[in-house]
Coordinates of C-alpha atoms and ligand atoms in Angstrom, one line a residue:
Chain A
M1 CA -18.3 14.2 42.6
T2 CA -17.8 11.6 45.2
S3 CA -14.6 9.7 45.5
S4 CA -16.3 6.4 46.0
P5 CA -14.9 3.6 43.7
L6 CA -18.4 3.1 42.6
A7 CA -18.9 6.6 41.3
G8 CA -19.4 6.7 37.6
E9 CA -20.0 9.0 34.7
F10 CA -21.9 6.6 32.4
S11 CA -25.4 5.3 33.1
V12 CA -26.4 2.0 31.5
E13 CA -28.6 4.0 29.1
L14 CA -25.9 6.5 28.1
S15 CA -23.3 3.7 27.7
G16 CA -25.6 1.9 25.3
R17 CA -26.3 5.0 23.3
V18 CA -22.6 5.9 23.0
I19 CA -21.8 2.4 22.0
R20 CA -24.4 2.5 19.2
H21 CA -22.6 5.7 18.0
Y22 CA -19.2 3.9 18.0
R23 CA -20.8 1.1 16.1
Y24 CA -22.2 3.4 13.5
A25 CA -18.8 5.0 12.9
E26 CA -16.9 1.6 12.8
E27 CA -19.5 -0.1 10.6
R28 CA -19.8 2.7 8.1
M29 CA -16.1 3.3 7.9
M30 CA -15.6 -0.5 7.4
R31 CA -18.2 -0.7 4.6
T32 CA -16.7 2.4 2.9
M33 CA -13.2 1.0 3.1
G34 CA -14.4 -2.3 1.6
G35 CA -16.1 -0.5 -1.2
W36 CA -13.0 1.7 -1.9
I37 CA -10.6 -1.2 -2.4
A38 CA -11.7 -1.8 -6.0
L39 CA -11.5 2.0 -6.7
T40 CA -8.0 2.4 -5.4
A41 CA -5.2 1.7 -7.8
E42 CA -2.1 2.0 -5.6
L43 CA -1.2 -1.5 -4.3
P44 CA 0.0 -0.4 -0.8
A45 CA -3.2 1.6 -0.3
K46 CA -5.4 -1.1 -1.7
L47 CA -3.9 -3.7 0.6
V48 CA -3.8 -1.6 3.7
L49 CA -7.6 -1.1 3.3
G50 CA -7.9 -4.8 2.8
R51 CA -6.0 -5.5 6.0
H52 CA -8.1 -3.1 8.1
V53 CA -11.7 -3.9 6.9
W54 CA -11.7 -7.1 9.0
D55 CA -10.4 -5.3 12.2
C56 CA -13.0 -2.6 11.9
A57 CA -15.7 -5.3 11.3
Q58 CA -14.6 -7.0 14.5
H59 CA -14.8 -3.7 16.4
A60 CA -18.3 -3.1 15.1
D61 CA -19.2 -6.6 16.1
L62 CA -17.7 -6.3 19.6
W63 CA -19.7 -3.1 20.2
G64 CA -22.8 -4.7 18.7
R65 CA -22.5 -7.7 21.0
R66 CA -22.0 -5.6 24.1
L67 CA -25.3 -3.8 23.5
P68 CA -27.7 -6.5 24.8
E69 CA -25.7 -6.6 28.0
L70 CA -26.8 -3.0 28.4
R71 CA -30.5 -3.6 27.9
A72 CA -30.3 -2.6 24.3
A73 CA -30.8 -4.3 21.0
A74 CA -27.8 -6.3 19.7
Q75 CA -25.9 -5.2 16.6
K76 CA -27.6 -1.8 16.2
S77 CA -25.8 1.2 14.8
E78 CA -27.0 4.7 15.5
P79 CA -25.4 8.0 14.5
P80 CA -25.2 10.7 17.2
N81 CA -27.0 13.2 14.9
E82 CA -27.7 14.1 11.3
A83 CA -24.5 16.1 11.1
F84 CA -22.5 13.0 11.8
V85 CA -24.2 11.2 8.9
R86 CA -23.3 14.2 6.7
F87 CA -19.7 13.9 7.9
M88 CA -19.6 10.2 6.9
D89 CA -21.3 11.0 3.5
L90 CA -18.6 13.6 2.9
L91 CA -15.8 11.2 3.9
E92 CA -17.1 8.6 1.5
R93 CA -17.3 10.9 -1.4
P94 CA -13.9 10.8 -3.1
E95 CA -14.1 7.9 -5.5
D96 CA -12.0 9.0 -8.5
R97 CA -8.9 7.1 -9.4
D98 CA -6.7 10.1 -8.5
Q99 CA -8.3 10.6 -5.1
T100 CA -6.6 7.8 -3.2
V101 CA -4.9 10.2 -0.8
E102 CA -8.2 12.0 -0.1
R103 CA -9.7 8.6 0.8
L104 CA -6.9 7.6 3.1
V105 CA -6.7 11.0 4.8
G106 CA -10.4 10.9 5.7
V107 CA -10.0 7.6 7.4
Y108 CA -6.4 7.7 8.7
R109 CA -5.9 11.4 9.5
V110 CA -9.4 12.4 10.6
L111 CA -11.8 9.7 11.6
K112 CA -9.5 7.1 13.2
P113 CA -7.4 9.5 15.3
H114 CA -10.7 11.1 16.5
L115 CA -12.0 7.6 17.4
V116 CA -8.8 6.9 19.3
A117 CA -9.2 10.1 21.2
A118 CA -12.8 9.4 22.0
Y119 CA -12.1 5.8 23.0
E120 CA -9.3 6.9 25.3
R121 CA -11.5 9.5 26.9
H122 CA -14.1 6.8 27.5
L123 CA -11.6 4.4 29.0
E124 CA -10.4 7.1 31.4
R125 CA -14.0 7.6 32.6
A126 CA -15.4 4.0 32.5
N127 CA -15.8 2.7 36.0
P128 CA -13.2 -0.1 36.7
V129 CA -15.6 -2.0 39.0
Y130 CA -18.8 -2.3 37.0
E131 CA -17.7 -1.5 33.5
P132 CA -14.9 -3.9 32.7
P133 CA -16.8 -5.5 29.8
T134 CA -16.7 -2.1 28.1
R135 CA -13.2 -1.4 29.2
R136 CA -12.0 -4.8 27.7
I137 CA -13.4 -3.8 24.3
L138 CA -11.7 -0.3 24.5
E139 CA -8.4 -1.9 25.6
R140 CA -8.5 -4.1 22.5
V141 CA -9.8 -1.5 20.0
I142 CA -7.6 1.5 20.9
P143 CA -4.2 -0.1 20.1
E144 CA -5.6 -1.6 16.9
E145 CA -6.9 1.8 15.7
R146 CA -3.6 3.4 16.7
R147 CA -1.8 0.8 14.6
H148 CA -4.1 1.5 11.6
V149 CA -3.4 5.2 11.9
A150 CA 0.4 4.5 12.0
A151 CA 0.1 2.3 8.9
G152 CA -2.2 4.6 7.0
L153 CA 0.0 7.6 7.6
Q154 CA 3.0 5.7 6.2
V155 CA 1.1 4.9 3.0
I156 CA -0.1 8.5 2.7
A157 CA 3.5 9.7 3.1
R158 CA 4.6 7.3 0.4
L159 CA 2.0 8.5 -2.0
G160 CA 2.7 12.2 -1.4
E161 CA 0.2 14.9 -0.9
S162 CA -1.0 17.9 -2.9
P163 CA -2.3 21.2 -1.5
R164 CA -5.8 19.8 -2.4
V165 CA -5.4 17.3 0.4
A166 CA -4.9 19.9 3.2
E167 CA -8.1 21.7 2.1
W168 CA -9.9 18.3 2.1
T169 CA -8.7 17.5 5.6
R170 CA -10.0 20.9 6.8
R171 CA -13.4 20.3 5.3
L172 CA -13.7 16.9 6.9
A173 CA -12.6 18.2 10.3
D174 CA -15.1 21.1 10.1
A175 CA -17.9 18.6 9.3
L176 CA -16.9 16.3 12.2
A177 CA -16.7 19.3 14.6
E178 CA -20.1 20.4 13.5
A179 CA -21.4 17.0 14.5
G180 CA -19.7 17.2 17.9
G181 CA -17.7 14.1 17.0
V182 CA -18.6 10.5 17.2
T183 CA -20.4 11.0 20.6
G184 CA -22.2 14.1 19.3
D185 CA -21.3 16.2 22.4
G186 CA -18.0 17.7 21.2
T187 CA -16.0 16.2 24.0
S188 CA -13.2 14.8 21.7
P189 CA -11.3 17.0 19.2
A190 CA -12.3 16.7 15.6
L191 CA -8.8 16.9 14.3
V192 CA -6.2 15.3 16.5
T193 CA -2.7 14.0 16.1
I194 CA -2.2 10.8 18.0
D195 CA 1.2 9.4 19.1
V196 CA 2.2 6.5 16.8
D197 CA 5.9 6.4 17.7
G198 CA 7.2 2.9 17.9
V199 CA 4.0 1.3 16.7
N200 CA 4.8 -1.9 14.7
T201 CA 3.0 -1.7 11.3
A202 CA 5.0 -4.5 9.6
G203 CA 1.9 -6.7 9.3
D204 CA -0.2 -3.9 7.8
L205 CA 2.0 -2.8 5.0
V206 CA 2.4 -4.8 1.8
A207 CA 4.3 -3.8 -1.3
L208 CA 5.0 -0.3 0.1
D209 CA 8.1 0.1 -2.0
S210 CA 7.2 -1.9 -5.0
A211 CA 7.3 -0.1 -8.3
F212 CA 7.8 -1.0 -12.0
D213 CA 11.4 -1.6 -12.8
V214 CA 12.2 -0.5 -16.4
T215 CA 15.2 -2.8 -16.5
K216 CA 12.7 -5.7 -16.8
V217 CA 12.2 -4.6 -20.4
E218 CA 14.7 -6.2 -22.9
P219 CA 17.3 -3.5 -23.7
D220 CA 16.7 -3.4 -27.5
L221 CA 12.9 -3.2 -27.0
R222 CA 13.3 -0.5 -24.3
G223 CA 15.5 1.6 -26.7
R224 CA 12.9 1.3 -29.5
V225 CA 9.9 2.1 -27.3
E226 CA 11.6 5.2 -25.8
A227 CA 12.6 6.4 -29.3
H228 CA 9.0 5.8 -30.4
G229 CA 7.7 7.9 -27.5
R230 CA 10.0 10.8 -28.4
A231 CA 8.8 10.6 -32.0
L232 CA 5.2 10.9 -30.7
I233 CA 6.1 13.9 -28.6
E234 CA 7.9 15.6 -31.5
G235 CA 5.2 14.7 -34.0
D236 CA 7.8 12.9 -36.2
A237 CA 5.3 11.2 -38.5
A238 CA 7.9 9.4 -40.6
G239 CA 9.7 8.1 -37.4
I240 CA 6.4 7.0 -35.9
A241 CA 5.2 5.2 -39.1
A242 CA 8.5 3.4 -39.5
D243 CA 8.0 1.7 -36.1
V244 CA 4.6 0.4 -36.9
A245 CA 4.0 -2.9 -38.7
P246 CA 2.6 -2.1 -42.2
D247 CA -0.7 -3.9 -41.8
A248 CA -1.4 -2.3 -38.4
R249 CA -0.6 1.2 -39.6
D250 CA -4.2 2.5 -40.0
A251 CA -5.4 1.3 -36.6
V252 CA -2.3 2.4 -34.7
L253 CA -2.0 5.8 -36.3
G254 CA -5.8 6.2 -35.8
A255 CA -5.3 5.6 -32.1
Y256 CA -2.4 8.1 -32.0
A257 CA -4.5 10.7 -33.7
R258 CA -6.6 10.8 -30.5
L259 CA -3.5 11.7 -28.3
P260 CA -3.7 15.2 -26.8
R261 CA -0.9 17.5 -27.7
G262 CA 1.6 19.2 -25.4
A263 CA 3.5 16.2 -23.9
N264 CA 7.2 16.8 -23.3
A265 CA 8.3 13.7 -21.5
T266 CA 7.9 9.9 -22.1
E267 CA 8.4 7.0 -19.7
I268 CA 7.8 3.3 -19.8
V269 CA 5.5 2.4 -17.0
G270 CA 4.7 -1.2 -17.6
C271 CA 5.6 -4.2 -19.7
A272 CA 3.9 -7.6 -19.9
R273 CA 4.9 -10.7 -21.8
L274 CA 2.4 -12.3 -24.1
G275 CA 4.3 -15.3 -25.6
A276 CA 7.0 -13.6 -27.7
Q277 CA 5.1 -10.4 -27.9
R278 CA 5.4 -7.6 -25.3
V279 CA 2.6 -5.3 -24.2
V280 CA 4.2 -2.1 -23.2
K281 CA 2.6 0.9 -21.4
T282 CA 4.1 4.3 -22.0
R283 CA 3.2 7.5 -20.3
L284 CA 3.4 10.8 -22.3
S285 CA 3.2 13.7 -19.9
G286 CA 3.4 17.5 -20.0
P287 CA 1.7 20.6 -18.6
P288 CA -1.8 19.6 -19.7
G289 CA -1.6 16.3 -17.9
S290 CA -0.6 12.8 -19.0
V291 CA -1.9 9.9 -21.1
V292 CA -0.9 6.3 -21.0
I293 CA -0.7 4.3 -24.3
Q294 CA -0.7 0.6 -24.3
Q295 CA 1.2 -0.9 -27.3
R296 CA 1.7 -4.4 -28.4
W297 CA 5.2 -5.0 -29.9
Q298 CA 6.4 -7.9 -31.9
R299 CA 9.8 -8.8 -33.3
D300 CA 10.1 -8.4 -37.1
G301 CA 13.5 -9.8 -37.9
A302 CA 15.9 -7.7 -35.8
A303 CA 13.5 -4.9 -35.2
W304 CA 10.6 -4.5 -32.8
R305 CA 7.4 -3.2 -34.4
V306 CA 4.1 -1.9 -33.0
V307 CA 1.2 -4.2 -34.0
A308 CA -1.5 -2.6 -31.8
A309 CA -2.0 0.5 -29.7
D310 CA -4.6 2.0 -27.5
V311 CA -4.9 5.0 -25.2
V312 CA -5.8 3.4 -21.9
G313 CA -5.7 6.2 -19.4
A314 CA -5.5 9.9 -18.8
E315 CA -4.4 11.8 -15.7
R316 CA -4.8 15.5 -14.8
P317 CA -1.8 17.4 -13.5
A318 CA -1.2 17.0 -9.8
Chain B
M1 CA -20.6 5.3 -4.2
D2 CA -22.8 3.3 -6.5
R3 CA -24.1 -0.1 -5.5
P4 CA -22.7 -2.0 -7.3
I5 CA -20.0 0.0 -9.2
A6 CA -19.6 -0.3 -12.9
Y7 CA -17.1 -3.1 -13.6
D8 CA -14.8 -0.8 -15.6
K9 CA -14.1 1.2 -12.5
L10 CA -11.7 -1.4 -11.2
A11 CA -8.5 0.6 -10.5
R12 CA -4.9 -0.6 -11.2
E13 CA -1.5 0.9 -11.1
N14 CA -0.1 1.6 -14.6
R15 CA 2.4 -1.3 -14.3
F16 CA -0.5 -3.7 -14.7
V17 CA -1.5 -4.4 -18.3
R18 CA -5.2 -5.1 -18.7
M19 CA -6.5 -7.1 -21.7
R20 CA -9.7 -8.9 -22.7
A21 CA -9.4 -12.6 -21.9
R22 CA -10.5 -13.6 -25.4
D23 CA -7.8 -11.4 -26.9
V24 CA -5.1 -12.9 -24.7
G25 CA -6.2 -16.4 -25.5
E26 CA -6.3 -15.8 -29.3
L27 CA -2.9 -14.1 -29.3
R28 CA -1.4 -17.0 -27.5
V29 CA -3.0 -19.5 -29.9
E30 CA -1.8 -17.5 -32.9
Q31 CA 1.7 -17.9 -31.5
G32 CA 1.3 -21.6 -31.2
L33 CA 0.8 -21.6 -27.4
A34 CA -1.9 -23.1 -25.3
P35 CA -4.7 -20.6 -24.6
F36 CA -3.9 -20.8 -20.9
P37 CA -0.5 -21.3 -19.3
D38 CA 0.0 -25.0 -18.6
L39 CA 2.4 -25.9 -15.8
A40 CA 5.1 -27.5 -17.9
S41 CA 7.9 -25.0 -17.8
P42 CA 9.2 -22.5 -15.2
E43 CA 7.8 -19.6 -17.2
S44 CA 4.4 -21.1 -17.5
I45 CA 4.3 -21.8 -13.8
R46 CA 5.3 -18.1 -13.2
E47 CA 2.5 -17.0 -15.6
R48 CA 0.0 -19.2 -13.8
V49 CA 1.1 -17.8 -10.4
H50 CA 0.8 -14.3 -11.8
G51 CA -2.7 -15.1 -13.0
I52 CA -3.6 -16.3 -9.5
M53 CA -2.1 -13.2 -7.9
V54 CA -4.4 -10.9 -10.0
G55 CA -7.3 -13.3 -9.3
E56 CA -6.6 -12.8 -5.5
L57 CA -6.6 -9.1 -6.0
Q58 CA -10.0 -9.3 -7.7
A59 CA -11.3 -11.6 -5.0
M60 CA -10.3 -9.1 -2.4
E61 CA -11.9 -6.3 -4.4
G62 CA -15.1 -8.3 -4.9
A63 CA -15.4 -9.3 -1.2
G64 CA -14.8 -5.6 -0.3
R65 CA -17.7 -4.7 -2.6
S66 CA -19.9 -7.3 -1.0
V67 CA -19.2 -5.6 2.4
Y68 CA -20.3 -2.3 0.9
D69 CA -23.0 -3.3 -1.6
F70 CA -25.3 -5.2 0.9
P71 CA -25.8 -3.1 4.0
D72 CA -29.2 -4.8 4.6
A73 CA -27.9 -8.3 4.5
P74 CA -27.6 -10.1 7.8
W75 CA -24.7 -8.8 9.9
E76 CA -23.1 -12.3 10.0
F77 CA -23.0 -12.2 6.2
T78 CA -21.1 -8.9 6.3
M79 CA -18.7 -10.4 8.9
D80 CA -17.9 -13.3 6.6
M81 CA -17.3 -11.0 3.6
A82 CA -15.1 -8.7 5.8
R83 CA -13.1 -11.8 6.9
Q84 CA -12.7 -12.8 3.3
V85 CA -11.3 -9.4 2.4
W86 CA -8.6 -9.9 5.0
D87 CA -7.9 -13.5 3.8
E88 CA -7.6 -12.4 0.2
S89 CA -5.3 -9.5 1.1
R90 CA -2.9 -12.1 2.6
H91 CA -3.3 -14.2 -0.5
V92 CA -2.2 -11.3 -2.6
E93 CA 0.8 -10.8 -0.3
I94 CA 1.6 -14.5 -0.6
Y95 CA 1.4 -14.6 -4.3
L96 CA 3.4 -11.4 -4.7
A97 CA 6.1 -13.1 -2.7
L98 CA 5.8 -16.3 -4.8
I99 CA 6.2 -14.2 -7.9
D100 CA 9.4 -12.9 -6.4
H101 CA 10.4 -16.4 -5.4
L102 CA 10.0 -17.4 -9.1
G103 CA 12.0 -14.5 -10.4
G104 CA 9.0 -12.6 -11.8
Y105 CA 7.4 -9.2 -11.2
A106 CA 3.9 -7.8 -10.7
G107 CA 2.6 -6.8 -14.1
E108 CA 4.8 -9.4 -16.0
F109 CA 1.7 -10.9 -17.7
P110 CA -1.6 -9.3 -18.8
E111 CA -4.4 -9.2 -16.4
T112 CA -7.9 -10.1 -17.5
T113 CA -11.0 -9.2 -15.6
I114 CA -13.5 -12.0 -16.1
L115 CA -13.3 -12.9 -12.4
W116 CA -14.1 -9.4 -11.4
R117 CA -17.1 -9.3 -13.8
C118 CA -18.5 -12.2 -11.9
A119 CA -18.1 -10.3 -8.7
C120 CA -20.4 -7.6 -10.0
A121 CA -23.7 -9.6 -9.7
E122 CA -26.4 -7.4 -8.2
D123 CA -28.0 -10.0 -5.9
A124 CA -26.1 -11.1 -2.8
A125 CA -27.2 -14.7 -3.2
A126 CA -26.1 -14.8 -6.8
R127 CA -22.8 -13.2 -5.9
V128 CA -21.9 -15.7 -3.2
A129 CA -23.0 -18.5 -5.4
G130 CA -21.0 -17.3 -8.3
V131 CA -17.9 -16.0 -6.4
N132 CA -17.7 -18.2 -3.3
R133 CA -18.9 -21.4 -4.9
G134 CA -18.0 -21.0 -8.5
L135 CA -14.8 -19.0 -8.4
E136 CA -13.5 -20.2 -5.1
G137 CA -14.3 -23.7 -6.2
L138 CA -12.1 -23.0 -9.2
A139 CA -9.4 -21.7 -6.8
C140 CA -9.6 -25.1 -5.0
D141 CA -8.9 -26.9 -8.3
V142 CA -6.1 -24.6 -9.3
F143 CA -4.4 -24.6 -5.9
A144 CA -4.6 -28.3 -5.3
Q145 CA -3.0 -28.8 -8.7
L146 CA -0.3 -26.2 -8.0
I147 CA 0.5 -27.9 -4.7
H148 CA 0.8 -31.2 -6.5
I149 CA 3.2 -29.7 -9.1
A150 CA 5.2 -28.0 -6.4
K151 CA 5.7 -31.4 -4.7
K152 CA 6.8 -32.9 -7.9
I153 CA 9.4 -30.2 -8.8
G154 CA 10.5 -30.1 -5.1
D155 CA 9.5 -26.6 -4.2
P156 CA 8.5 -26.7 -0.5
V157 CA 8.0 -22.9 -0.4
I158 CA 5.2 -23.0 -3.0
E159 CA 3.8 -26.2 -1.5
R160 CA 3.5 -24.9 2.1
A161 CA 2.3 -21.4 1.3
V162 CA -0.3 -22.5 -1.3
D163 CA -1.6 -25.2 1.1
F164 CA -2.5 -22.4 3.6
V165 CA -4.2 -20.5 0.9
L166 CA -6.2 -23.6 -0.2
A167 CA -7.3 -24.0 3.5
D168 CA -8.7 -20.5 3.3
E169 CA -10.4 -21.0 0.0
I170 CA -12.2 -24.1 1.3
T171 CA -13.5 -21.9 4.1
H172 CA -14.7 -19.3 1.6
V173 CA -16.6 -22.0 -0.3
R174 CA -18.3 -23.0 2.9
M175 CA -19.3 -19.4 3.5
G176 CA -20.8 -19.3 0.1
S177 CA -22.8 -22.5 0.6
R178 CA -24.1 -21.2 3.9
W179 CA -25.2 -17.8 2.6
L180 CA -26.7 -19.2 -0.6
N181 CA -28.9 -21.4 1.6
E182 CA -29.7 -18.7 4.2
L183 CA -30.4 -15.8 1.8
T184 CA -32.7 -17.9 -0.4
R185 CA -34.4 -20.0 2.3
D186 CA -37.9 -18.7 1.6
D187 CA -37.4 -17.7 -2.0
P188 CA -36.9 -20.7 -4.4
E189 CA -36.9 -18.4 -7.4
R190 CA -34.0 -16.4 -6.0
R191 CA -32.2 -19.6 -5.3
R192 CA -32.8 -20.9 -8.8
R193 CA -31.4 -17.7 -10.3
A194 CA -28.4 -17.8 -8.0
V195 CA -27.6 -21.4 -8.9
E196 CA -28.0 -20.7 -12.5
F197 CA -25.5 -17.9 -12.2
Q198 CA -23.1 -20.2 -10.5
D199 CA -23.6 -22.8 -13.3
S200 CA -22.8 -20.2 -15.9
I201 CA -19.6 -19.3 -14.1
D202 CA -18.6 -22.9 -13.8
E203 CA -19.3 -23.4 -17.5
R204 CA -17.2 -20.3 -18.3
F205 CA -14.3 -21.5 -16.1
N206 CA -14.2 -24.9 -17.7
L207 CA -12.1 -22.7 -20.0
G208 CA -13.1 -24.3 -23.2
G209 CA -12.1 -27.8 -22.0
A210 CA -9.0 -26.8 -20.0
R211 CA -10.6 -27.8 -16.7
R212 CA -11.3 -31.5 -16.5
D213 CA -11.5 -34.6 -14.4
G214 CA -8.0 -36.0 -14.6
A215 CA -4.5 -36.3 -13.0
P216 CA -2.9 -32.9 -12.2
E217 CA -0.1 -33.4 -14.6
E218 CA -2.3 -34.5 -17.4
V219 CA -5.0 -31.9 -17.8
G220 CA -4.9 -28.1 -17.9
I221 CA -6.8 -27.6 -14.6
S222 CA -7.7 -30.7 -12.7
I223 CA -10.9 -30.8 -10.7
A224 CA -9.9 -31.2 -7.0
K225 CA -12.6 -33.6 -5.9
D226 CA -11.2 -34.1 -2.3
A227 CA -10.8 -30.3 -1.6
R228 CA -14.3 -29.7 -3.1
R229 CA -15.8 -32.4 -0.9
L230 CA -14.1 -30.8 2.2
A231 CA -15.5 -27.5 1.1
G232 CA -19.0 -28.9 1.2
F233 CA -19.8 -29.6 -2.4
T234 CA -21.9 -32.8 -2.6
D235 CA -20.9 -35.7 -4.8
E236 CA -23.8 -34.9 -7.0
E237 CA -22.6 -31.4 -7.5
I238 CA -19.1 -32.6 -8.3
E239 CA -20.5 -35.1 -10.8
R240 CA -22.5 -32.3 -12.4
L241 CA -19.4 -30.2 -12.7
I242 CA -17.5 -33.0 -14.4
K243 CA -20.4 -33.6 -16.8
S244 CA -20.4 -29.9 -17.7
T245 CA -16.7 -30.0 -18.5
Q246 CA -17.4 -32.7 -21.0
R247 CA -20.0 -30.5 -22.7
S248 CA -17.7 -27.5 -22.9
P249 CA -16.3 -26.9 -26.4
V250 CA -12.6 -27.2 -26.8
Y251 CA -11.1 -23.8 -27.2
Ligands
FE2_1 FE1 -7.9 -16.2 -2.3
FE2_2 FE1 -11.1 -16.8 -1.5

């Protein structure tokens, strides 16, 4: 290797090809994150995806606009190989309501740190005399991706992880390694921890700590709802029936008949106002998992009574 | 992931209570309330703001789906939708903060999903016509009115924050007009179907007579003619909308 300042590792052709690979990764990641927003329940996760879609779209756009300057077609994405397509297919797969952490881990623990490593490697090798247009893009994209990683990891930490997630991370990293990474040549590690110390994520994180506050429920209603939940757990038919408005009894008890058995705990998880009525959500949980019941309560003299009830969700055990 | 996803896959934390719009309206009427929160009391303002917050959530979710669902649309279309995702994520943040400001909490009122259903149209042209012109047009009406009320009750926090949101929504309507035209340039039949879809949404969000041409403090939702003109609606379109509100049955 010569020490001339004009020595370089990338040809125009190679540079164009690698940029198409970067664009493929950014574009597919961006579309996938956009599609996931609706499927993701947790507000901080939903909103962090919403924040980052636009940044990633701009990254794809910057790469796409650089291409014609390298004698290539503008705004073209190209995967490095079929194995990378399979990696992205796998990353996109978790779409269930309880797979938010799997979704975030794929993007924020596997793909984005890998991209940062690959971009940094590229920046170290891009010639400072004739490749500044590429370097400028890398210098913008690297800190943004690093900030995304820092924010995403904070959301993951807040949501908590199960052993399932470690296994998922390994599967994704294996698939990415098999593809040889975003460049296809195995020059950047598939699973890498990047330094996010001191990165400011204040603008990326919304509602990180927000949760339902049970004190928002009027105390007398709260007491009634909790007692009703205990009656449901204990199968106290008389106690349950006493809380239900007489003309709603058939419908409400019919809904309760569909509740799975085995719950040993009850918790109010939501409460909405509908005029003078309250729509309260209660989770019944136990070893077989949990269910959420949505009940509409109405004052009847001094007492609150259930006038409608529905099972609205079920969760498997973590 | 399916393209598009089934509308019932929309995911929410447990603290949000989801109900059918019709049920909410009927239960309110049964209790002697207007079917939709007016802006006459602090609680009704809070309820309106809460409804807007969940509308912003659904707008973000819908724009995100448009990024995913139409990989073959022009790149510039995807860029506009991605930008809208970011804007709507800020709007959610703003309205969450306004709910705090008004002493409420996320989940304090039921969420209905009629906006989201509109965002599930299969054709990109219909979706931008319905969402970016129909629903974002509605947002212009609602926000202009909220700004007016905020001025009247002397709440500069609401006034300033919502004014920035309104500026964004005007931009989103323009995006919708651009893509409705570009995506249907050589396909009048596709355009006709998209415009028809937008009309059906406008009709639906006349909310049984709640949206009308009138002073902000006098009607349920007042049509924001100035904001709509800025957003690129023609005078003819605005007139057509006003006519359609006169046809809508009272709830
Ligand atoms: Fe918005
Ligand atoms: Fe919008």
